[in-house]
PDB file of C-alpha atoms in Angstrom:
ATOM      1  CA  UNK A1050      49.967  -1.781 -21.620  1.00 67.00           C
ATOM      2  CA  UNK A1051      46.419  -0.812 -20.239  1.00 72.00           C
ATOM      3  CA  UNK A1052      46.557   1.367 -17.150  1.00 76.00           C
ATOM      4  CA  UNK A1053      44.620   0.258 -14.281  1.00 76.00           C
ATOM      5  CA  UNK A1054      43.496   3.589 -13.109  1.00 77.00           C
ATOM      6  CA  UNK A1055      41.979   4.141 -16.530  1.00 85.00           C
ATOM      7  CA  UNK A1056      40.193   0.962 -16.270  1.00 81.00           C
ATOM      8  CA  UNK A1057      38.625   2.141 -13.075  1.00 80.00           C
ATOM      9  CA  UNK A1058      37.500   5.274 -14.794  1.00 84.00           C
ATOM     10  CA  UNK A1059      35.989   3.203 -17.550  1.00 84.00           C
ATOM     11  CA  UNK A1060      34.034   1.135 -15.116  1.00 80.00           C
ATOM     12  CA  UNK A1061      32.710   4.172 -13.476  1.00 79.00           C
ATOM     13  CA  UNK A1062      31.548   5.764 -16.676  1.00 83.00           C
ATOM     14  CA  UNK A1063      29.748   2.352 -17.737  1.00 81.00           C
ATOM     15  CA  UNK A1064      27.940   2.403 -14.134  1.00 74.00           C
ATOM     16  CA  UNK A1065      26.973   6.049 -14.382  1.00 76.00           C
ATOM     17  CA  UNK A1066      25.970   6.172 -18.111  1.00 79.00           C
ATOM     18  CA  UNK A1067      27.574   9.514 -18.752  1.00 83.00           C
ATOM     19  CA  UNK A1068      31.039  11.049 -18.465  1.00 85.00           C
ATOM     20  CA  UNK A1069      29.515  13.953 -16.400  1.00 85.00           C
ATOM     21  CA  UNK A1070      27.839  11.623 -14.077  1.00 80.00           C
ATOM     22  CA  UNK A1071      31.062   9.656 -13.433  1.00 81.00           C
ATOM     23  CA  UNK A1072      32.976  13.170 -13.116  1.00 83.00           C
ATOM     24  CA  UNK A1073      30.606  14.397 -10.261  1.00 77.00           C
ATOM     25  CA  UNK A1074      31.081  10.823  -8.390  1.00 72.00           C
ATOM     26  CA  UNK A1075      34.688  11.155  -8.646  1.00 73.00           C
ATOM     27  CA  UNK A1076      35.290  14.763  -8.126  1.00 75.00           C
ATOM     28  CA  UNK A1077      37.173  15.005 -11.608  1.00 84.00           C
ATOM     29  CA  UNK A1078      36.191  17.360 -14.478  1.00 87.00           C
ATOM     30  CA  UNK A1079      34.234  15.850 -17.400  1.00 87.00           C
ATOM     31  CA  UNK A1080      37.245  16.786 -19.725  1.00 89.00           C
ATOM     32  CA  UNK A1081      39.825  15.053 -17.470  1.00 89.00           C
ATOM     33  CA  UNK A1082      37.891  11.969 -17.546  1.00 88.00           C
ATOM     34  CA  UNK A1083      37.153  12.188 -21.343  1.00 88.00           C
ATOM     35  CA  UNK A1084      40.904  12.834 -21.813  1.00 90.00           C
ATOM     36  CA  UNK A1085      41.894   9.728 -19.899  1.00 89.00           C
ATOM     37  CA  UNK A1086      39.461   7.542 -21.787  1.00 88.00           C
ATOM     38  CA  UNK A1087      40.962   8.693 -25.075  1.00 89.00           C
ATOM     39  CA  UNK A1088      44.353   7.452 -23.769  1.00 90.00           C
ATOM     40  CA  UNK A1089      42.823   4.281 -22.851  1.00 88.00           C
ATOM     41  CA  UNK A1090      41.258   3.806 -26.050  1.00 87.00           C
ATOM     42  CA  UNK A1091      44.788   4.293 -27.662  1.00 89.00           C
ATOM     43  CA  UNK A1092      46.154   1.870 -25.439  1.00 86.00           C
ATOM     44  CA  UNK A1093      43.693  -0.791 -26.380  1.00 85.00           C
ATOM     45  CA  UNK A1094      43.824   0.231 -29.983  1.00 88.00           C
ATOM     46  CA  UNK A1095      39.937   0.333 -30.669  1.00 89.00           C
ATOM     47  CA  UNK A1096      36.810   2.371 -29.623  1.00 90.00           C
ATOM     48  CA  UNK A1097      35.528   1.444 -26.119  1.00 86.00           C
ATOM     49  CA  UNK A1098      32.614   3.920 -25.603  1.00 86.00           C
ATOM     50  CA  UNK A1099      30.072   5.129 -28.253  1.00 86.00           C
ATOM     51  CA  UNK A1100      27.522   7.976 -27.596  1.00 82.00           C
ATOM     52  CA  UNK A1101      23.776   7.218 -27.636  1.00 82.00           C
ATOM     53  CA  UNK A1102      22.011  10.688 -27.174  1.00 79.00           C
ATOM     54  CA  UNK A1103      23.351  12.381 -24.030  1.00 75.00           C
ATOM     55  CA  UNK A1104      24.611   9.087 -22.652  1.00 78.00           C
ATOM     56  CA  UNK A1105      27.348   6.783 -23.655  1.00 82.00           C
ATOM     57  CA  UNK A1106      27.468   2.920 -23.723  1.00 83.00           C
ATOM     58  CA  UNK A1107      30.163   0.367 -24.211  1.00 85.00           C
ATOM     59  CA  UNK A1108      31.407  -1.008 -27.571  1.00 88.00           C
ATOM     60  CA  UNK A1109      31.836  -4.847 -27.640  1.00 89.00           C
ATOM     61  CA  UNK A1110      35.677  -4.148 -26.715  1.00 86.00           C
ATOM     62  CA  UNK A1111      34.650  -1.979 -23.770  1.00 82.00           C
ATOM     63  CA  UNK A1112      32.308  -4.628 -22.440  1.00 83.00           C
ATOM     64  CA  UNK A1113      35.294  -6.861 -22.574  1.00 83.00           C
ATOM     65  CA  UNK A1114      37.632  -4.463 -20.526  1.00 83.00           C
ATOM     66  CA  UNK A1115      34.833  -3.663 -17.892  1.00 78.00           C
ATOM     67  CA  UNK A1116      33.930  -7.439 -17.400  1.00 77.00           C
ATOM     68  CA  UNK A1117      37.709  -8.057 -16.687  1.00 75.00           C
ATOM     69  CA  UNK A1118      38.411  -4.767 -14.855  1.00 71.00           C
ATOM     70  CA  UNK A1119      37.100  -5.960 -11.429  1.00 67.00           C
ATOM     71  CA  UNK A1120      38.764  -9.250 -11.647  1.00 72.00           C
ATOM     72  CA  UNK A1121      42.143  -7.380 -12.449  1.00 70.00           C
ATOM     73  CA  UNK A1122      41.833  -4.674  -9.706  1.00 67.00           C
ATOM     74  CA  UNK A1123      41.064  -7.084  -7.061  1.00 70.00           C
ATOM     75  CA  UNK A1124      43.783  -9.399  -8.195  1.00 69.00           C
ATOM     76  CA  UNK A1125      46.295  -6.715  -8.180  1.00 67.00           C
ATOM     77  CA  UNK A1126      45.036  -5.701  -4.614  1.00 67.00           C
ATOM     78  CA  UNK A1127      45.355  -9.158  -3.325  1.00 67.00           C
ATOM     79  CA  UNK A1128      48.872  -9.579  -4.777  1.00 67.00           C
ATOM     80  CA  UNK A1129      49.944  -6.576  -3.070  1.00 68.00           C
ATOM     81  CA  UNK A1130      48.673  -7.543   0.202  1.00 63.00           C
ATOM     82  CA  UNK A1131      50.152 -10.978   0.007  1.00 69.00           C
ATOM     83  CA  UNK A1132      53.536  -9.489  -0.732  1.00 70.00           C
ATOM     84  CA  UNK A1133      53.174  -7.240   2.219  1.00 64.00           C
ATOM     85  CA  UNK A1134      52.486 -10.152   4.544  1.00 63.00           C
ATOM     86  CA  UNK A1135      55.342 -12.238   3.097  1.00 68.00           C
ATOM     87  CA  UNK A1136      57.688  -9.437   3.626  1.00 68.00           C
ATOM     88  CA  UNK A1137      56.536  -8.831   7.077  1.00 66.00           C
ATOM     89  CA  UNK A1138      55.914 -12.510   8.199  1.00 71.00           C
ATOM     90  CA  UNK A1139      52.575 -11.614   9.352  1.00 77.00           C
ATOM     91  CA  UNK A1140      49.220  -9.837   8.137  1.00 84.00           C
ATOM     92  CA  UNK A1141      50.556  -6.434   6.841  1.00 84.00           C
ATOM     93  CA  UNK A1142      49.762  -3.528   4.354  1.00 87.00           C
ATOM     94  CA  UNK A1143      48.390  -0.183   4.012  1.00 91.00           C
ATOM     95  CA  UNK A1144      44.633   0.156   4.648  1.00 95.00           C
ATOM     96  CA  UNK A1145      42.998   3.651   4.045  1.00 96.00           C
ATOM     97  CA  UNK A1146      39.821   4.542   6.082  1.00 97.00           C
ATOM     98  CA  UNK A1147      37.467   7.192   5.635  1.00 97.00           C
ATOM     99  CA  UNK A1148      34.947   8.222   8.301  1.00 96.00           C
ATOM    100  CA  UNK A1149      32.575  11.033   9.249  1.00 93.00           C
ATOM    101  CA  UNK A1150      33.763  13.207  12.391  1.00 91.00           C
ATOM    102  CA  UNK A1151      31.922  11.689  15.508  1.00 91.00           C
ATOM    103  CA  UNK A1152      32.603   7.844  14.454  1.00 94.00           C
ATOM    104  CA  UNK A1153      36.270   9.005  13.654  1.00 95.00           C
ATOM    105  CA  UNK A1154      36.584  10.119  17.369  1.00 92.00           C
ATOM    106  CA  UNK A1155      34.469   7.565  18.989  1.00 92.00           C
ATOM    107  CA  UNK A1156      35.166   4.391  16.689  1.00 95.00           C
ATOM    108  CA  UNK A1157      37.895   4.821  14.387  1.00 97.00           C
ATOM    109  CA  UNK A1158      40.545   6.247  16.628  1.00 96.00           C
ATOM    110  CA  UNK A1159      40.178   3.359  19.321  1.00 96.00           C
ATOM    111  CA  UNK A1160      40.269   0.798  16.449  1.00 97.00           C
ATOM    112  CA  UNK A1161      43.628   2.189  15.410  1.00 97.00           C
ATOM    113  CA  UNK A1162      44.978   2.085  18.851  1.00 96.00           C
ATOM    114  CA  UNK A1163      43.782  -1.461  19.100  1.00 94.00           C
ATOM    115  CA  UNK A1164      45.390  -2.410  15.740  1.00 96.00           C
ATOM    116  CA  UNK A1165      48.788  -1.146  16.768  1.00 95.00           C
ATOM    117  CA  UNK A1166      48.962  -3.579  19.565  1.00 94.00           C
ATOM    118  CA  UNK A1167      47.250  -6.698  17.545  1.00 94.00           C
ATOM    119  CA  UNK A1168      48.622  -6.129  13.878  1.00 94.00           C
ATOM    120  CA  UNK A1169      51.472  -3.589  14.115  1.00 93.00           C
ATOM    121  CA  UNK A1170      52.503  -4.246  10.552  1.00 91.00           C
ATOM    122  CA  UNK A1171      49.239  -2.964   9.205  1.00 93.00           C
ATOM    123  CA  UNK A1172      49.827   0.849   8.248  1.00 94.00           C
ATOM    124  CA  UNK A1173      46.586   2.611   8.797  1.00 97.00           C
ATOM    125  CA  UNK A1174      45.838   6.015   6.853  1.00 97.00           C
ATOM    126  CA  UNK A1175      42.520   7.669   8.138  1.00 97.00           C
ATOM    127  CA  UNK A1176      40.877  10.665   6.806  1.00 96.00           C
ATOM    128  CA  UNK A1177      37.686  12.629   7.912  1.00 94.00           C
ATOM    129  CA  UNK A1178      35.433  12.357   4.782  1.00 90.00           C
ATOM    130  CA  UNK A1179      31.605  12.243   4.145  1.00 85.00           C
ATOM    131  CA  UNK A1180      29.896   9.274   2.301  1.00 87.00           C
ATOM    132  CA  UNK A1181      29.203  11.191  -0.761  1.00 82.00           C
ATOM    133  CA  UNK A1182      32.817  11.733  -1.511  1.00 81.00           C
ATOM    134  CA  UNK A1183      34.145   8.465   0.029  1.00 88.00           C
ATOM    135  CA  UNK A1184      31.883   5.797  -1.404  1.00 87.00           C
ATOM    136  CA  UNK A1185      33.293   6.492  -5.191  1.00 81.00           C
ATOM    137  CA  UNK A1186      36.864   6.571  -3.825  1.00 83.00           C
ATOM    138  CA  UNK A1187      36.139   3.231  -2.104  1.00 88.00           C
ATOM    139  CA  UNK A1188      34.761   1.744  -5.412  1.00 80.00           C
ATOM    140  CA  UNK A1189      37.748   3.130  -7.330  1.00 74.00           C
ATOM    141  CA  UNK A1190      40.132   1.430  -4.595  1.00 78.00           C
ATOM    142  CA  UNK A1191      41.582   4.838  -3.623  1.00 82.00           C
ATOM    143  CA  UNK A1192      40.157   4.025  -0.214  1.00 92.00           C
ATOM    144  CA  UNK A1193      39.743   0.557   1.373  1.00 94.00           C
ATOM    145  CA  UNK A1194      37.196   1.124   4.232  1.00 97.00           C
ATOM    146  CA  UNK A1195      34.428   3.520   4.946  1.00 97.00           C
ATOM    147  CA  UNK A1196      32.667   4.209   7.899  1.00 97.00           C
ATOM    148  CA  UNK A1197      29.375   6.015   7.210  1.00 96.00           C
ATOM    149  CA  UNK A1198      25.929   6.923   8.536  1.00 95.00           C
ATOM    150  CA  UNK A1199      22.473   6.870   7.363  1.00 95.00           C
ATOM    151  CA  UNK A1200      19.503   8.597   9.226  1.00 96.00           C
ATOM    152  CA  UNK A1201      16.030   6.886   9.126  1.00 93.00           C
ATOM    153  CA  UNK A1202      14.076   7.974   5.984  1.00 91.00           C
ATOM    154  CA  UNK A1203      17.203   8.963   4.177  1.00 92.00           C
ATOM    155  CA  UNK A1204      18.691   5.555   2.748  1.00 92.00           C
ATOM    156  CA  UNK A1205      22.036   5.734   1.143  1.00 91.00           C
ATOM    157  CA  UNK A1206      22.627   4.317  -2.225  1.00 86.00           C
ATOM    158  CA  UNK A1207      23.230   0.481  -2.468  1.00 86.00           C
ATOM    159  CA  UNK A1208      26.106  -0.689  -4.557  1.00 83.00           C
ATOM    160  CA  UNK A1209      26.405  -4.370  -5.634  1.00 81.00           C
ATOM    161  CA  UNK A1210      30.285  -4.349  -5.686  1.00 81.00           C
ATOM    162  CA  UNK A1211      30.465  -3.287  -2.094  1.00 90.00           C
ATOM    163  CA  UNK A1212      29.862  -5.033   1.044  1.00 93.00           C
ATOM    164  CA  UNK A1213      28.118  -3.333   4.187  1.00 95.00           C
ATOM    165  CA  UNK A1214      27.642  -4.122   7.640  1.00 95.00           C
ATOM    166  CA  UNK A1215      26.197  -2.249  10.399  1.00 95.00           C
ATOM    167  CA  UNK A1216      28.276  -1.265  13.392  1.00 96.00           C
ATOM    168  CA  UNK A1217      25.775   0.295  15.563  1.00 95.00           C
ATOM    169  CA  UNK A1218      22.445   2.268  15.707  1.00 94.00           C
ATOM    170  CA  UNK A1219      21.988   5.351  17.567  1.00 93.00           C
ATOM    171  CA  UNK A1220      19.102   7.805  18.675  1.00 94.00           C
ATOM    172  CA  UNK A1221      18.962  11.442  17.628  1.00 95.00           C
ATOM    173  CA  UNK A1222      18.384  13.662  20.640  1.00 95.00           C
ATOM    174  CA  UNK A1223      17.262  17.110  21.149  1.00 96.00           C
ATOM    175  CA  UNK A1224      19.925  19.156  22.815  1.00 96.00           C
ATOM    176  CA  UNK A1225      18.785  22.508  24.234  1.00 94.00           C
ATOM    177  CA  UNK A1226      19.911  25.020  26.717  1.00 93.00           C
ATOM    178  CA  UNK A1227      19.957  23.748  30.207  1.00 92.00           C
ATOM    179  CA  UNK A1228      17.938  26.692  31.505  1.00 92.00           C
ATOM    180  CA  UNK A1229      15.012  26.338  28.843  1.00 92.00           C
ATOM    181  CA  UNK A1230      11.728  25.667  30.514  1.00 92.00           C
ATOM    182  CA  UNK A1231      11.375  22.494  28.469  1.00 91.00           C
ATOM    183  CA  UNK A1232      14.652  21.025  29.753  1.00 91.00           C
ATOM    184  CA  UNK A1233      12.743  19.931  32.927  1.00 90.00           C
ATOM    185  CA  UNK A1234      10.722  17.326  30.890  1.00 89.00           C
ATOM    186  CA  UNK A1235      12.083  13.852  30.111  1.00 89.00           C
ATOM    187  CA  UNK A1236      10.649  14.077  26.598  1.00 94.00           C
ATOM    188  CA  UNK A1237      10.303  17.640  24.778  1.00 95.00           C
ATOM    189  CA  UNK A1238       7.665  18.201  22.179  1.00 96.00           C
ATOM    190  CA  UNK A1239       9.506  19.537  19.047  1.00 96.00           C
ATOM    191  CA  UNK A1240       6.719  21.982  18.433  1.00 95.00           C
ATOM    192  CA  UNK A1241       7.488  23.814  21.709  1.00 95.00           C
ATOM    193  CA  UNK A1242      10.792  24.741  20.119  1.00 95.00           C
ATOM    194  CA  UNK A1243       9.728  26.350  16.928  1.00 95.00           C
ATOM    195  CA  UNK A1244      10.586  29.737  18.177  1.00 94.00           C
ATOM    196  CA  UNK A1245      14.184  29.105  18.981  1.00 96.00           C
ATOM    197  CA  UNK A1246      17.061  29.413  16.588  1.00 97.00           C
ATOM    198  CA  UNK A1247      18.411  25.982  15.254  1.00 98.00           C
ATOM    199  CA  UNK A1248      21.927  24.914  14.658  1.00 98.00           C
ATOM    200  CA  UNK A1249      22.515  22.197  12.059  1.00 97.00           C
ATOM    201  CA  UNK A1250      25.072  21.170   9.307  1.00 95.00           C
ATOM    202  CA  UNK A1251      25.459  23.058   6.080  1.00 93.00           C
ATOM    203  CA  UNK A1252      22.857  22.817   3.225  1.00 93.00           C
ATOM    204  CA  UNK A1253      22.891  19.742   1.140  1.00 89.00           C
ATOM    205  CA  UNK A1254      24.153  17.249   4.118  1.00 90.00           C
ATOM    206  CA  UNK A1255      22.254  14.443   5.549  1.00 92.00           C
ATOM    207  CA  UNK A1256      22.161  16.344   8.947  1.00 95.00           C
ATOM    208  CA  UNK A1257      20.678  19.238   7.599  1.00 96.00           C
ATOM    209  CA  UNK A1258      18.013  17.440   5.564  1.00 96.00           C
ATOM    210  CA  UNK A1259      17.413  15.199   8.767  1.00 97.00           C
ATOM    211  CA  UNK A1260      16.719  18.479  10.916  1.00 97.00           C
ATOM    212  CA  UNK A1261      14.361  20.067   8.550  1.00 97.00           C
ATOM    213  CA  UNK A1262      12.415  16.704   8.046  1.00 96.00           C
ATOM    214  CA  UNK A1263      11.977  16.020  11.378  1.00 97.00           C
ATOM    215  CA  UNK A1264      10.794  19.632  12.478  1.00 97.00           C
ATOM    216  CA  UNK A1265       8.350  19.250   9.562  1.00 96.00           C
ATOM    217  CA  UNK A1266       6.984  15.896  10.055  1.00 95.00           C
ATOM    218  CA  UNK A1267       7.122  15.627  13.681  1.00 95.00           C
ATOM    219  CA  UNK A1268       6.924  19.198  14.802  1.00 95.00           C
ATOM    220  CA  UNK A1269       4.770  20.856  12.073  1.00 96.00           C
ATOM    221  CA  UNK A1270       7.056  23.755  11.614  1.00 97.00           C
ATOM    222  CA  UNK A1271       9.980  25.013   9.646  1.00 97.00           C
ATOM    223  CA  UNK A1272      12.892  25.308  11.606  1.00 97.00           C
ATOM    224  CA  UNK A1273      14.758  28.747  11.847  1.00 97.00           C
ATOM    225  CA  UNK A1274      18.351  27.270  10.987  1.00 97.00           C
ATOM    226  CA  UNK A1275      20.349  30.221  11.940  1.00 97.00           C
ATOM    227  CA  UNK A1276      23.705  28.631  12.673  1.00 97.00           C
ATOM    228  CA  UNK A1277      25.550  26.078  10.255  1.00 96.00           C
ATOM    229  CA  UNK A1278      28.541  24.137  10.775  1.00 95.00           C
ATOM    230  CA  UNK A1279      29.608  20.577   9.678  1.00 92.00           C
ATOM    231  CA  UNK A1280      31.495  20.145  12.820  1.00 92.00           C
ATOM    232  CA  UNK A1281      29.153  18.540  15.435  1.00 91.00           C
ATOM    233  CA  UNK A1282      31.189  19.734  18.259  1.00 89.00           C
ATOM    234  CA  UNK A1283      30.737  23.307  17.097  1.00 93.00           C
ATOM    235  CA  UNK A1284      27.153  22.847  16.853  1.00 95.00           C
ATOM    236  CA  UNK A1285      27.237  21.555  20.639  1.00 93.00           C
ATOM    237  CA  UNK A1286      28.982  24.741  21.520  1.00 94.00           C
ATOM    238  CA  UNK A1287      26.472  26.733  19.595  1.00 95.00           C
ATOM    239  CA  UNK A1288      23.755  25.187  21.708  1.00 95.00           C
ATOM    240  CA  UNK A1289      25.623  25.912  25.055  1.00 93.00           C
ATOM    241  CA  UNK A1290      26.739  29.670  24.250  1.00 95.00           C
ATOM    242  CA  UNK A1291      23.915  30.896  22.010  1.00 95.00           C
ATOM    243  CA  UNK A1292      20.731  29.382  23.510  1.00 94.00           C
ATOM    244  CA  UNK A1293      20.037  27.507  20.032  1.00 96.00           C
ATOM    245  CA  UNK A1294      18.791  24.105  19.899  1.00 97.00           C
ATOM    246  CA  UNK A1295      20.068  21.218  17.719  1.00 97.00           C
ATOM    247  CA  UNK A1296      19.230  17.520  17.001  1.00 97.00           C
ATOM    248  CA  UNK A1297      22.368  15.549  17.591  1.00 96.00           C
ATOM    249  CA  UNK A1298      23.403  11.891  17.654  1.00 94.00           C
ATOM    250  CA  UNK A1299      24.455   9.563  20.578  1.00 92.00           C
ATOM    251  CA  UNK A1300      27.998   9.696  19.322  1.00 91.00           C
ATOM    252  CA  UNK A1301      28.410  13.535  19.496  1.00 90.00           C
ATOM    253  CA  UNK A1302      26.912  13.736  23.036  1.00 85.00           C
ATOM    254  CA  UNK A1303      28.514  10.682  24.516  1.00 74.00           C
ATOM    255  CA  UNK A1304      25.524   8.290  24.629  1.00 47.00           C
ATOM    256  CA  UNK A1305      26.266   4.780  24.112  1.00 39.00           C
ATOM    257  CA  UNK A1306      23.809   3.838  21.156  1.00 39.00           C
ATOM    258  CA  UNK A1307      22.453   0.594  20.656  1.00 40.00           C
ATOM    259  CA  UNK A1308      25.260  -1.869  21.207  1.00 37.00           C
ATOM    260  CA  UNK A1309      25.470  -5.509  22.076  1.00 31.00           C
ATOM    261  CA  UNK A1310      25.966  -4.661  26.008  1.00 32.00           C
ATOM    262  CA  UNK A1311      22.584  -2.787  25.849  1.00 35.00           C
ATOM    263  CA  UNK A1312      23.975  -0.147  28.184  1.00 33.00           C
ATOM    264  CA  UNK A1313      23.593   3.464  27.459  1.00 39.00           C
ATOM    265  CA  UNK A1314      25.481   6.628  28.881  1.00 38.00           C
ATOM    266  CA  UNK A1315      24.735  10.270  28.366  1.00 42.00           C
ATOM    267  CA  UNK A1316      27.400  13.069  29.080  1.00 47.00           C
ATOM    268  CA  UNK A1317      26.230  15.654  31.348  1.00 53.00           C
ATOM    269  CA  UNK A1318      27.704  18.661  29.489  1.00 67.00           C
ATOM    270  CA  UNK A1319      27.435  21.945  31.578  1.00 78.00           C
ATOM    271  CA  UNK A1320      24.922  24.435  30.182  1.00 88.00           C
ATOM    272  CA  UNK A1321      22.943  21.811  27.896  1.00 92.00           C
ATOM    273  CA  UNK A1322      20.165  19.250  28.435  1.00 94.00           C
ATOM    274  CA  UNK A1323      19.770  16.244  26.360  1.00 94.00           C
ATOM    275  CA  UNK A1324      16.311  15.091  25.929  1.00 94.00           C
ATOM    276  CA  UNK A1325      14.039  12.958  23.537  1.00 93.00           C
ATOM    277  CA  UNK A1326      11.456  14.059  21.164  1.00 95.00           C
ATOM    278  CA  UNK A1327       8.067  13.603  22.641  1.00 95.00           C
ATOM    279  CA  UNK A1328       6.463  13.008  18.953  1.00 93.00           C
ATOM    280  CA  UNK A1329       8.645   9.832  18.437  1.00 90.00           C
ATOM    281  CA  UNK A1330      11.942   8.240  17.982  1.00 91.00           C
ATOM    282  CA  UNK A1331      14.537   9.524  15.582  1.00 93.00           C
ATOM    283  CA  UNK A1332      17.589   7.497  14.777  1.00 95.00           C
ATOM    284  CA  UNK A1333      20.502   6.773  12.406  1.00 95.00           C
ATOM    285  CA  UNK A1334      22.662   3.701  11.478  1.00 96.00           C
ATOM    286  CA  UNK A1335      26.584   3.807  11.395  1.00 96.00           C
ATOM    287  CA  UNK A1336      27.756   1.355   8.978  1.00 97.00           C
ATOM    288  CA  UNK A1337      31.011  -0.103   7.640  1.00 97.00           C
ATOM    289  CA  UNK A1338      31.568  -0.235   3.822  1.00 96.00           C
ATOM    290  CA  UNK A1339      34.342  -2.130   1.929  1.00 95.00           C
ATOM    291  CA  UNK A1340      34.812  -3.994  -1.420  1.00 90.00           C
ATOM    292  CA  UNK A1341      33.287  -7.427  -1.580  1.00 86.00           C
ATOM    293  CA  UNK A1342      36.807  -9.009  -1.549  1.00 83.00           C
ATOM    294  CA  UNK A1343      38.685  -8.169   1.500  1.00 87.00           C
ATOM    295  CA  UNK A1344      42.344  -8.685   2.038  1.00 88.00           C
ATOM    296  CA  UNK A1345      43.571  -9.980   5.205  1.00 90.00           C
ATOM    297  CA  UNK A1346      44.594  -6.408   6.275  1.00 92.00           C
ATOM    298  CA  UNK A1347      41.300  -5.032   5.272  1.00 94.00           C
ATOM    299  CA  UNK A1348      39.432  -7.691   7.205  1.00 93.00           C
ATOM    300  CA  UNK A1349      41.687  -7.286  10.323  1.00 95.00           C
ATOM    301  CA  UNK A1350      40.894  -3.330  10.246  1.00 97.00           C
ATOM    302  CA  UNK A1351      36.952  -4.272   9.789  1.00 97.00           C
ATOM    303  CA  UNK A1352      37.209  -6.484  12.904  1.00 96.00           C
ATOM    304  CA  UNK A1353      38.795  -3.793  14.926  1.00 97.00           C
ATOM    305  CA  UNK A1354      36.210  -1.262  13.944  1.00 97.00           C
ATOM    306  CA  UNK A1355      33.402  -3.662  14.992  1.00 96.00           C
ATOM    307  CA  UNK A1356      35.153  -4.317  18.265  1.00 95.00           C
ATOM    308  CA  UNK A1357      35.443  -0.448  18.842  1.00 95.00           C
ATOM    309  CA  UNK A1358      31.964   0.011  17.844  1.00 93.00           C
ATOM    310  CA  UNK A1359      30.736  -2.301  20.759  1.00 88.00           C
ATOM    311  CA  UNK A1360      32.820  -0.797  23.468  1.00 78.00           C
ATOM    312  CA  UNK A1361      31.134   1.871  25.726  1.00 49.00           C
ATOM    313  CA  UNK A1362      32.251   5.366  25.131  1.00 48.00           C
ATOM    314  CA  UNK A1363      34.507   7.057  27.508  1.00 40.00           C
ATOM    315  CA  UNK A1364      33.599   8.775  30.612  1.00 38.00           C
ATOM    316  CA  UNK A1365      33.550  12.429  29.942  1.00 34.00           C
ATOM    317  CA  UNK A1366      36.515  14.489  31.051  1.00 31.00           C
ATOM    318  CA  UNK A1367      35.404  16.886  34.035  1.00 28.00           C
TER     319      UNK A1367
END
């Protein structure tokens, strides 16, 4: 019998063109993928891949399997969801969500609370994970829902087999020490902050790329990124305690972002000032990603996430 997990691997290798490319996307070693594909060929009783230079391509038999793989995998998922619903007498099943940190706090957690009341038979399993790691897992059905972010000028990859919806759009704001001379202005010229130490996420992340790009393009300088953390709350604390400056999105600092209500709110944290760049607007989108075919449970979770994104952020704790 053909193993469904190995079918997913074959589909990914086909999409990436190389075993190494699939391994990088999935977080596996190339040898592990090659071993699994060798087992799949034994299960199928024929060659499925052939090498062309440094790439690989499907044989005729491999094309047959990949063509049927999506249908088979979606069918299994739908069957599992229907069985869970029949057993529970209502929409039921396990839905696995991945999200980046600030959306996890402001959108995912409220959605889970909402689902506990509206769909108690849905078991939600949520984890913090960046888009780069979560998207391949979503395509391989290791996850069901992804909440991701996309900074202006840094588009994410578009996958034909995934369905994307925007949850909200938020501004990126300058967060600087409250006692800095520029904190008295409503809009702050980035160039006036060129001598300060900067705080940003780790190298290779979208936030670090955005910070460097904005300082170069709008401020005309290379930022001195002295403090690095992928935890936005740590970045906020670094501004407060070290006198650094950072570019942080609305969800982190408590602003409402651009939602259906149109209302906005900015938290007033002691020791920091939140301002807009004088040179122009910087923003990012927060989006929802699922496979194109949604089970009733995944659809219910998507609706709850959309509803949570429309709500105003909670009042800050004194």
